[in-house]
Short mmCIF file of C-alpha atoms in Angstrom, two decimals:
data_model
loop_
_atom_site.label_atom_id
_atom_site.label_comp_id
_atom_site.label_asym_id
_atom_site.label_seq_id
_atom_site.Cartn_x
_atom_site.Cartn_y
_atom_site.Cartn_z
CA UNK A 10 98.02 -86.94 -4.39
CA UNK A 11 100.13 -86.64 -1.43
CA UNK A 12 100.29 -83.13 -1.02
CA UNK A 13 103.26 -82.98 2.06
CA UNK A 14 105.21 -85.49 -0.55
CA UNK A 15 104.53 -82.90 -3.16
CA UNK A 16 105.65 -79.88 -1.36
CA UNK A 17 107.76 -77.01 -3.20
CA UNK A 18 110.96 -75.24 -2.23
CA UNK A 19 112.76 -78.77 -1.96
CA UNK A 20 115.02 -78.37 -5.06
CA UNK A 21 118.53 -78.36 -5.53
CA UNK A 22 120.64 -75.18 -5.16
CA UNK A 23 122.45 -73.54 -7.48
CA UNK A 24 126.54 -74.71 -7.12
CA UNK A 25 125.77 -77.36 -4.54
CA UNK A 26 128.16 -79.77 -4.82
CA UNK A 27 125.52 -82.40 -3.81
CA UNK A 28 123.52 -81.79 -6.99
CA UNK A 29 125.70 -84.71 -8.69
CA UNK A 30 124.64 -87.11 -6.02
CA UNK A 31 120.52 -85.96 -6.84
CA UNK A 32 121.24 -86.26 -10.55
CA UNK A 33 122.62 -90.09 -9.87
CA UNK A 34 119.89 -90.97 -8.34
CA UNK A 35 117.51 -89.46 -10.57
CA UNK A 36 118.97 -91.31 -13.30
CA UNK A 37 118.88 -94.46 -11.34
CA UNK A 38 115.06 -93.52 -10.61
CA UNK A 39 114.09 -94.15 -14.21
CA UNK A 40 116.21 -96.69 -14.95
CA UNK A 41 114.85 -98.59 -12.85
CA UNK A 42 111.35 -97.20 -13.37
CA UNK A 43 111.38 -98.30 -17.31
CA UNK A 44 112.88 -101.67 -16.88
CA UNK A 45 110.02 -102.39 -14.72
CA UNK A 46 107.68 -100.96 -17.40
CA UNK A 47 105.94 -98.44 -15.45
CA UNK A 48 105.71 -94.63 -17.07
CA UNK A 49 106.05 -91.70 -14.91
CA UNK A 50 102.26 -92.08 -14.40
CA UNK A 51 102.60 -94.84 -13.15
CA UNK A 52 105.21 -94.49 -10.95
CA UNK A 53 103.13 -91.20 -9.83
CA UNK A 54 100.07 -93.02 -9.35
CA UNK A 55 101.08 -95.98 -7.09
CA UNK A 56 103.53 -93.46 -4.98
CA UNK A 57 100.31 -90.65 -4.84
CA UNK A 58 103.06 -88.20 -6.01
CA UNK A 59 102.65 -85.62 -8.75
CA UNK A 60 104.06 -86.54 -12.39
CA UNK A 61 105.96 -83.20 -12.44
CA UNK A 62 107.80 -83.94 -9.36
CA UNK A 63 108.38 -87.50 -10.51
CA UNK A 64 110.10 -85.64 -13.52
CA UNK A 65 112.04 -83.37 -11.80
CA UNK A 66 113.20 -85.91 -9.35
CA UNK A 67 114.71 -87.85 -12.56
CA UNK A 68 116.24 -84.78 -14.10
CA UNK A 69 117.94 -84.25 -10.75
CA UNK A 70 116.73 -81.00 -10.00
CA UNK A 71 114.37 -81.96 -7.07
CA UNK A 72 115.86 -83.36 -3.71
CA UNK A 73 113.52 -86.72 -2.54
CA UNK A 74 112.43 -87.32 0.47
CA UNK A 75 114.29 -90.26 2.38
CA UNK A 76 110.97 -91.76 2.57
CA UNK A 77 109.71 -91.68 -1.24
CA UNK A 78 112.85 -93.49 -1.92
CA UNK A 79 112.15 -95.82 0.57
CA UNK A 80 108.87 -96.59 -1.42
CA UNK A 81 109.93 -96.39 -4.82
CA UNK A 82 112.58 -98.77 -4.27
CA UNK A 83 110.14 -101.20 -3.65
CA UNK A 84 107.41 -100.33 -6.18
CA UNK A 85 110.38 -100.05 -9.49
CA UNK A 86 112.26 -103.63 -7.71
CA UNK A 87 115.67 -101.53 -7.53
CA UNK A 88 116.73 -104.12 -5.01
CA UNK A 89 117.79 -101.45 -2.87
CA UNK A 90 119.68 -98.85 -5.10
CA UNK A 91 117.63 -96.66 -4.41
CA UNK A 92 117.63 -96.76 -0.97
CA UNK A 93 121.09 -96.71 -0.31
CA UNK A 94 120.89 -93.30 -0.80
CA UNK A 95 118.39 -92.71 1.73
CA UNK A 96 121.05 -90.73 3.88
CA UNK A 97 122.61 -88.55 1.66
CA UNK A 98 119.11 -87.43 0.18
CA UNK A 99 118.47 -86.68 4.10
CA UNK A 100 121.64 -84.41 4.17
CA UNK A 101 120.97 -82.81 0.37
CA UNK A 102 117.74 -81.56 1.57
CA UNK A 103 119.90 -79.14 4.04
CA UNK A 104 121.10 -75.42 3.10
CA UNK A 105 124.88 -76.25 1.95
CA UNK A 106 126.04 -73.87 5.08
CA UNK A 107 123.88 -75.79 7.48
CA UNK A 108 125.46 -79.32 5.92
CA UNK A 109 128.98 -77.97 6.28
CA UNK A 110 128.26 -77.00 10.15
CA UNK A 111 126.19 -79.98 10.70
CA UNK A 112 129.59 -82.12 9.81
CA UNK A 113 132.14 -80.07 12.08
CA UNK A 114 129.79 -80.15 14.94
CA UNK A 115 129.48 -83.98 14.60
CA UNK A 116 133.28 -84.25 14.50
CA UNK A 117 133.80 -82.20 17.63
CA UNK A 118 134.50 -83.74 20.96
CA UNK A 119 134.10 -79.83 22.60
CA UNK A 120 132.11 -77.07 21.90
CA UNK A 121 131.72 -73.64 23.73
CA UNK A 122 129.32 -71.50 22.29
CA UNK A 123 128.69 -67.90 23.61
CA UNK A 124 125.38 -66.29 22.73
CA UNK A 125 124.21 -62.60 23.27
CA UNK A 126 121.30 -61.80 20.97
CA UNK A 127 119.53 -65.29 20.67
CA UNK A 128 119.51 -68.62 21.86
CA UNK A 129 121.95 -71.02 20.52
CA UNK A 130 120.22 -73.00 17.97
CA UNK A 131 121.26 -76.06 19.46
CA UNK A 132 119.40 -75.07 22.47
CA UNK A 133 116.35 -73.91 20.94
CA UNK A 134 112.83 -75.97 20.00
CA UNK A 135 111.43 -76.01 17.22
CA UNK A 136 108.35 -73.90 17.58
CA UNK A 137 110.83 -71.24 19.46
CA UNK A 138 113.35 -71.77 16.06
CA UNK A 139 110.11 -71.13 13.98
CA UNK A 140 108.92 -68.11 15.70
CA UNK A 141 112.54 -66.82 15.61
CA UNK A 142 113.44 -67.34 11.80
CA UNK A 143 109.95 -65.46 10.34
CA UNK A 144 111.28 -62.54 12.03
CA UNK A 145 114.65 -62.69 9.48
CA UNK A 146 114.45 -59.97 6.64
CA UNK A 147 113.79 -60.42 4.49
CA UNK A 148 111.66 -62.99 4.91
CA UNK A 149 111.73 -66.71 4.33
CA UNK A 150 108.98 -68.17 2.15
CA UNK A 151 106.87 -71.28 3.72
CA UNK A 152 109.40 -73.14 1.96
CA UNK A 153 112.10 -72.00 2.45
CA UNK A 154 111.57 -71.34 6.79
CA UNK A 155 110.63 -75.45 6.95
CA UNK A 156 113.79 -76.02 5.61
CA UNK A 157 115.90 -74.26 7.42
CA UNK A 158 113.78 -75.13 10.83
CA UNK A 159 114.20 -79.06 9.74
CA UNK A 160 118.37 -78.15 8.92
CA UNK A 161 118.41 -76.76 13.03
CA UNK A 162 116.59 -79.58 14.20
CA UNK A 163 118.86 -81.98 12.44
CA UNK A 164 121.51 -80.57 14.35
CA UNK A 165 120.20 -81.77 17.60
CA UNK A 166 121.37 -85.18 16.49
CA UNK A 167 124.76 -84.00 18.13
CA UNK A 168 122.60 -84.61 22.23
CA UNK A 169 122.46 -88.28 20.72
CA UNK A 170 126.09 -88.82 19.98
CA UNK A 171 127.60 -92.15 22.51
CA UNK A 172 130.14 -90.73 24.04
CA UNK A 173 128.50 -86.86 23.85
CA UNK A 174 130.93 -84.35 23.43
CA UNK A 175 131.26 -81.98 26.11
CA UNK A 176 128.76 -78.86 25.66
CA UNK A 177 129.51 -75.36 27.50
CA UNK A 178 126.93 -72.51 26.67
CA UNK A 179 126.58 -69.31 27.92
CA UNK A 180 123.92 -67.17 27.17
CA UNK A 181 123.46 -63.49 28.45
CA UNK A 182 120.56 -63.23 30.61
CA UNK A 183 118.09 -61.16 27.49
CA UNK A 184 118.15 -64.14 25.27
CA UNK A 185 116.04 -65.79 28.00
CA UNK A 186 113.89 -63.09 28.85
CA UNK A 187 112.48 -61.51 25.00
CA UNK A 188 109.38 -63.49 24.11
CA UNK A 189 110.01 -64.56 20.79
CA UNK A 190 106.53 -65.54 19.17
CA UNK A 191 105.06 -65.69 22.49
CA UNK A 192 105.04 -66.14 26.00
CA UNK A 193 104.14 -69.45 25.73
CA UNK A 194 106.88 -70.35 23.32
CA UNK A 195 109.39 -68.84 25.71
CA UNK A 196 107.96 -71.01 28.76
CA UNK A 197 108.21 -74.30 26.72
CA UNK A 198 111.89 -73.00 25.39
CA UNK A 199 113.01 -72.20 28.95
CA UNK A 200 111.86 -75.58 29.80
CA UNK A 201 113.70 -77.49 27.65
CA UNK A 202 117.03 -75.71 28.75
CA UNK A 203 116.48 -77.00 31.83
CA UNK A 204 116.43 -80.57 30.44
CA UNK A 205 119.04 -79.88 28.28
CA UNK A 206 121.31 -78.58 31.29
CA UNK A 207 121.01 -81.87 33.27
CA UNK A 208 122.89 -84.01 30.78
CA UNK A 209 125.85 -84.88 32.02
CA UNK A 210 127.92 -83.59 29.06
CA UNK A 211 126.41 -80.11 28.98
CA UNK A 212 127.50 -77.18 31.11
CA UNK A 213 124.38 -74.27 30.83
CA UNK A 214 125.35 -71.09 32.05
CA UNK A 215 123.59 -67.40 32.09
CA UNK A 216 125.70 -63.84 32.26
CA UNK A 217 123.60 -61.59 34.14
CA UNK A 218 122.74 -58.08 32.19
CA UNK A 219 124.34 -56.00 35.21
CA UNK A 220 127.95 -57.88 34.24
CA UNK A 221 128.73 -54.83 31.95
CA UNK A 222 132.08 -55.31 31.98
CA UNK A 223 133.10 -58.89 29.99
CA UNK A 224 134.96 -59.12 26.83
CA UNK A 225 131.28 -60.72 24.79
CA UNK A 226 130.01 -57.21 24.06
CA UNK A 227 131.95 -57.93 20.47
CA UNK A 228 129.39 -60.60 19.28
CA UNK A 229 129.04 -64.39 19.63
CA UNK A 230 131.71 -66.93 20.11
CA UNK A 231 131.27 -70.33 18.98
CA UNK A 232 134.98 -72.54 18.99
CA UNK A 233 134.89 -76.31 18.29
CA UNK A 234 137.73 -78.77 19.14
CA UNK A 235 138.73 -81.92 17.37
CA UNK A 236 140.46 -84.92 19.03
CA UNK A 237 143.40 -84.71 16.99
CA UNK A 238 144.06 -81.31 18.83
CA UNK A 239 142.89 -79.23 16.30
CA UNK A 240 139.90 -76.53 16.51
CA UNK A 241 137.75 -74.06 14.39
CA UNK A 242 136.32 -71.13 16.29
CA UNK A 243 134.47 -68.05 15.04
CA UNK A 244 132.85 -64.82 16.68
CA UNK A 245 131.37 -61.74 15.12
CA UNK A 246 134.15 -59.10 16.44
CA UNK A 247 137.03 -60.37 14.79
CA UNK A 248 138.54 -61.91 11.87
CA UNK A 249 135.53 -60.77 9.97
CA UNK A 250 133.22 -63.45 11.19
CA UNK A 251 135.30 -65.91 8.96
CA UNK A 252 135.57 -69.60 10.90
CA UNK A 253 139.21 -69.60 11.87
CA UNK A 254 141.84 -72.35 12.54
CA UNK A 255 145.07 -70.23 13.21
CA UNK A 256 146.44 -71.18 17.31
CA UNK A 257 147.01 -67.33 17.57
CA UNK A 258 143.54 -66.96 16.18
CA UNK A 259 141.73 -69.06 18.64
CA UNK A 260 143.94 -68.23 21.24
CA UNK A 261 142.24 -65.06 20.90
CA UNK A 262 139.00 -66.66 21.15
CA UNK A 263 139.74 -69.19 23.99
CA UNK A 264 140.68 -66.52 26.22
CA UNK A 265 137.80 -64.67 25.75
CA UNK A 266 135.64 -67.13 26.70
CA UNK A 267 137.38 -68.32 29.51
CA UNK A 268 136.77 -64.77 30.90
CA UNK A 269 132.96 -64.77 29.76
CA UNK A 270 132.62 -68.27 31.19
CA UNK A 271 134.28 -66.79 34.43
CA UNK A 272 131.93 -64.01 34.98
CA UNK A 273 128.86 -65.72 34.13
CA UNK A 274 126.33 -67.65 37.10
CA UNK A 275 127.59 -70.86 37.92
CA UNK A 276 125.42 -73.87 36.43
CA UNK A 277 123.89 -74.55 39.42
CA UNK A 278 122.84 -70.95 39.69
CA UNK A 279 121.95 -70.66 36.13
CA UNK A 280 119.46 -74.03 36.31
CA UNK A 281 117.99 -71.61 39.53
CA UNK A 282 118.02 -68.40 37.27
CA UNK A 283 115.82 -70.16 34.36
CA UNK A 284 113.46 -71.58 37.07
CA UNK A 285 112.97 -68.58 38.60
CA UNK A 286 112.32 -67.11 34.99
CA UNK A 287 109.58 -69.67 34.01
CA UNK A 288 107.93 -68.94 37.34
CA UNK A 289 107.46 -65.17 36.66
CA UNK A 290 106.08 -66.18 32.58
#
């Protein structure tokens, strides 16, 4: 048996609107299965999946993997049924939250995104990501931290966008210093920042601890803006962390980051700052 096809912690949440979309294609799953005559072991056998997961995959309670679909289509002769579904399978195996952020930030044509007490997970690798979430309490099981690692890293898909949208992060200067998991982590994090920075959408800058006086000290900004002129922003000072679309609202939010954007290193300093961090790791 396949045992990384077999995996648990993959199943459908409780009031996920998605679970209707699992259940269809669970139902389409053994439709297709018995009119090509094969039983669940069957099915279980040629795929090198487990029978149980087979059955929950049918009763729509389990979330398949892009790939097994890709597969079964073939072995049940769904003539591609199955496979249309490939995407939104991708998507359903997602926390709901993640999904709904996901969306916005592949709708946005600007983002500016303020950090002070971690890296921006769009910034971040995915051993650094790792490292970061098992320190969450309480803690993630196995399970549960690979799919919220592979719900970040899905993200990233936003770098790979034709035209990109145009990026601007700053991050104070602690977030690039604290080793999370390890020194080596760090280097290879710090090192991908710098790639990230040279794309020609992306604007990386750093706010130096000793600026003590800058309106960030309420929490992280993030504000995304749509090209029909509207926007969603959020920080963790005001409006009770809710996302918020009101103009006074963002406003608010716009011109505190202008001011934190102001006070901050230049990029072309910032790119300098990281290097001269990685040289001292």
């Amino acid at each position: 048996m396949n045992e990384a096809a077999d995996e648990t912690g993959w199943d459908v949440q409780p009031g996920d609107e998605i679970a209707q979309v699992v259940e269809t294609v669970g139902r389409l799953l053994r439709l297709h299965r018995e009119a090509a005559g094969m039983r669940v072991a069957d099915l279980a056998q040629t795929l090198r999946y487990g029978e149980d997961m087979i059955r929950k995959i049918e009763r729509g309670v389990r979330i398949p993997r892009p790939e097994f679909l890709e597969k079964a289509d073939e072995v049940v002769e769904a003539r591609g049924a199955l496979k249309e579904f490939k995407e939104d399978m991708r998507k359903a195996r997602y926390p709901k939250k993640v999904r709904g952020l996901a969306d916005l930030e592949g709708k946005a044509v600007e983002l500016l995104m303020y950090g002070n007490h971690n890296i921006h997970g769009l910034l971040q690798t995915e051993e650094y990501m790792r490292a970061l979430l098992s320190t969450w309490r309480p803690a993630y099981s196995p399970d549960e931290l690979e799919r919220m690692v592979a719900a970040r890293m899905a993200r990233k898909a936003l770098f790979e966008r034709s035209p990109g949208p145009e990026l601007s992060f700053v991050q104070e200067q602690v977030t690039l210093e604290r080793p999370v998991g390890d020194t080596m982590v760090l280097r290879r994090q710090l090192e991908h920042m710098l790639e990230i920075a040279r794309l020609p959408f992306v604007e990386l800058q750093v706010m130096p601890t000793h600026r003590a006086n800058h309106p960030g000290t309420g929490g992280r900004i993030q504000v995304l803006k749509f090209s029909d002129g509207t926007a969603l922003g959020r920080t963790d000072g005001d409006f009770g962390g809710r996302p918020v679309s009101d103009p006074r609202q963002l406003r608010v939010l716009d011109l505190r980051y202008g001011i934190i954007r102001a006070q901050a290193l230049t990029p072309g300093e910032s790119l300098a700052f990281i290097e001269q961090a990685l040289g001292r790791l």
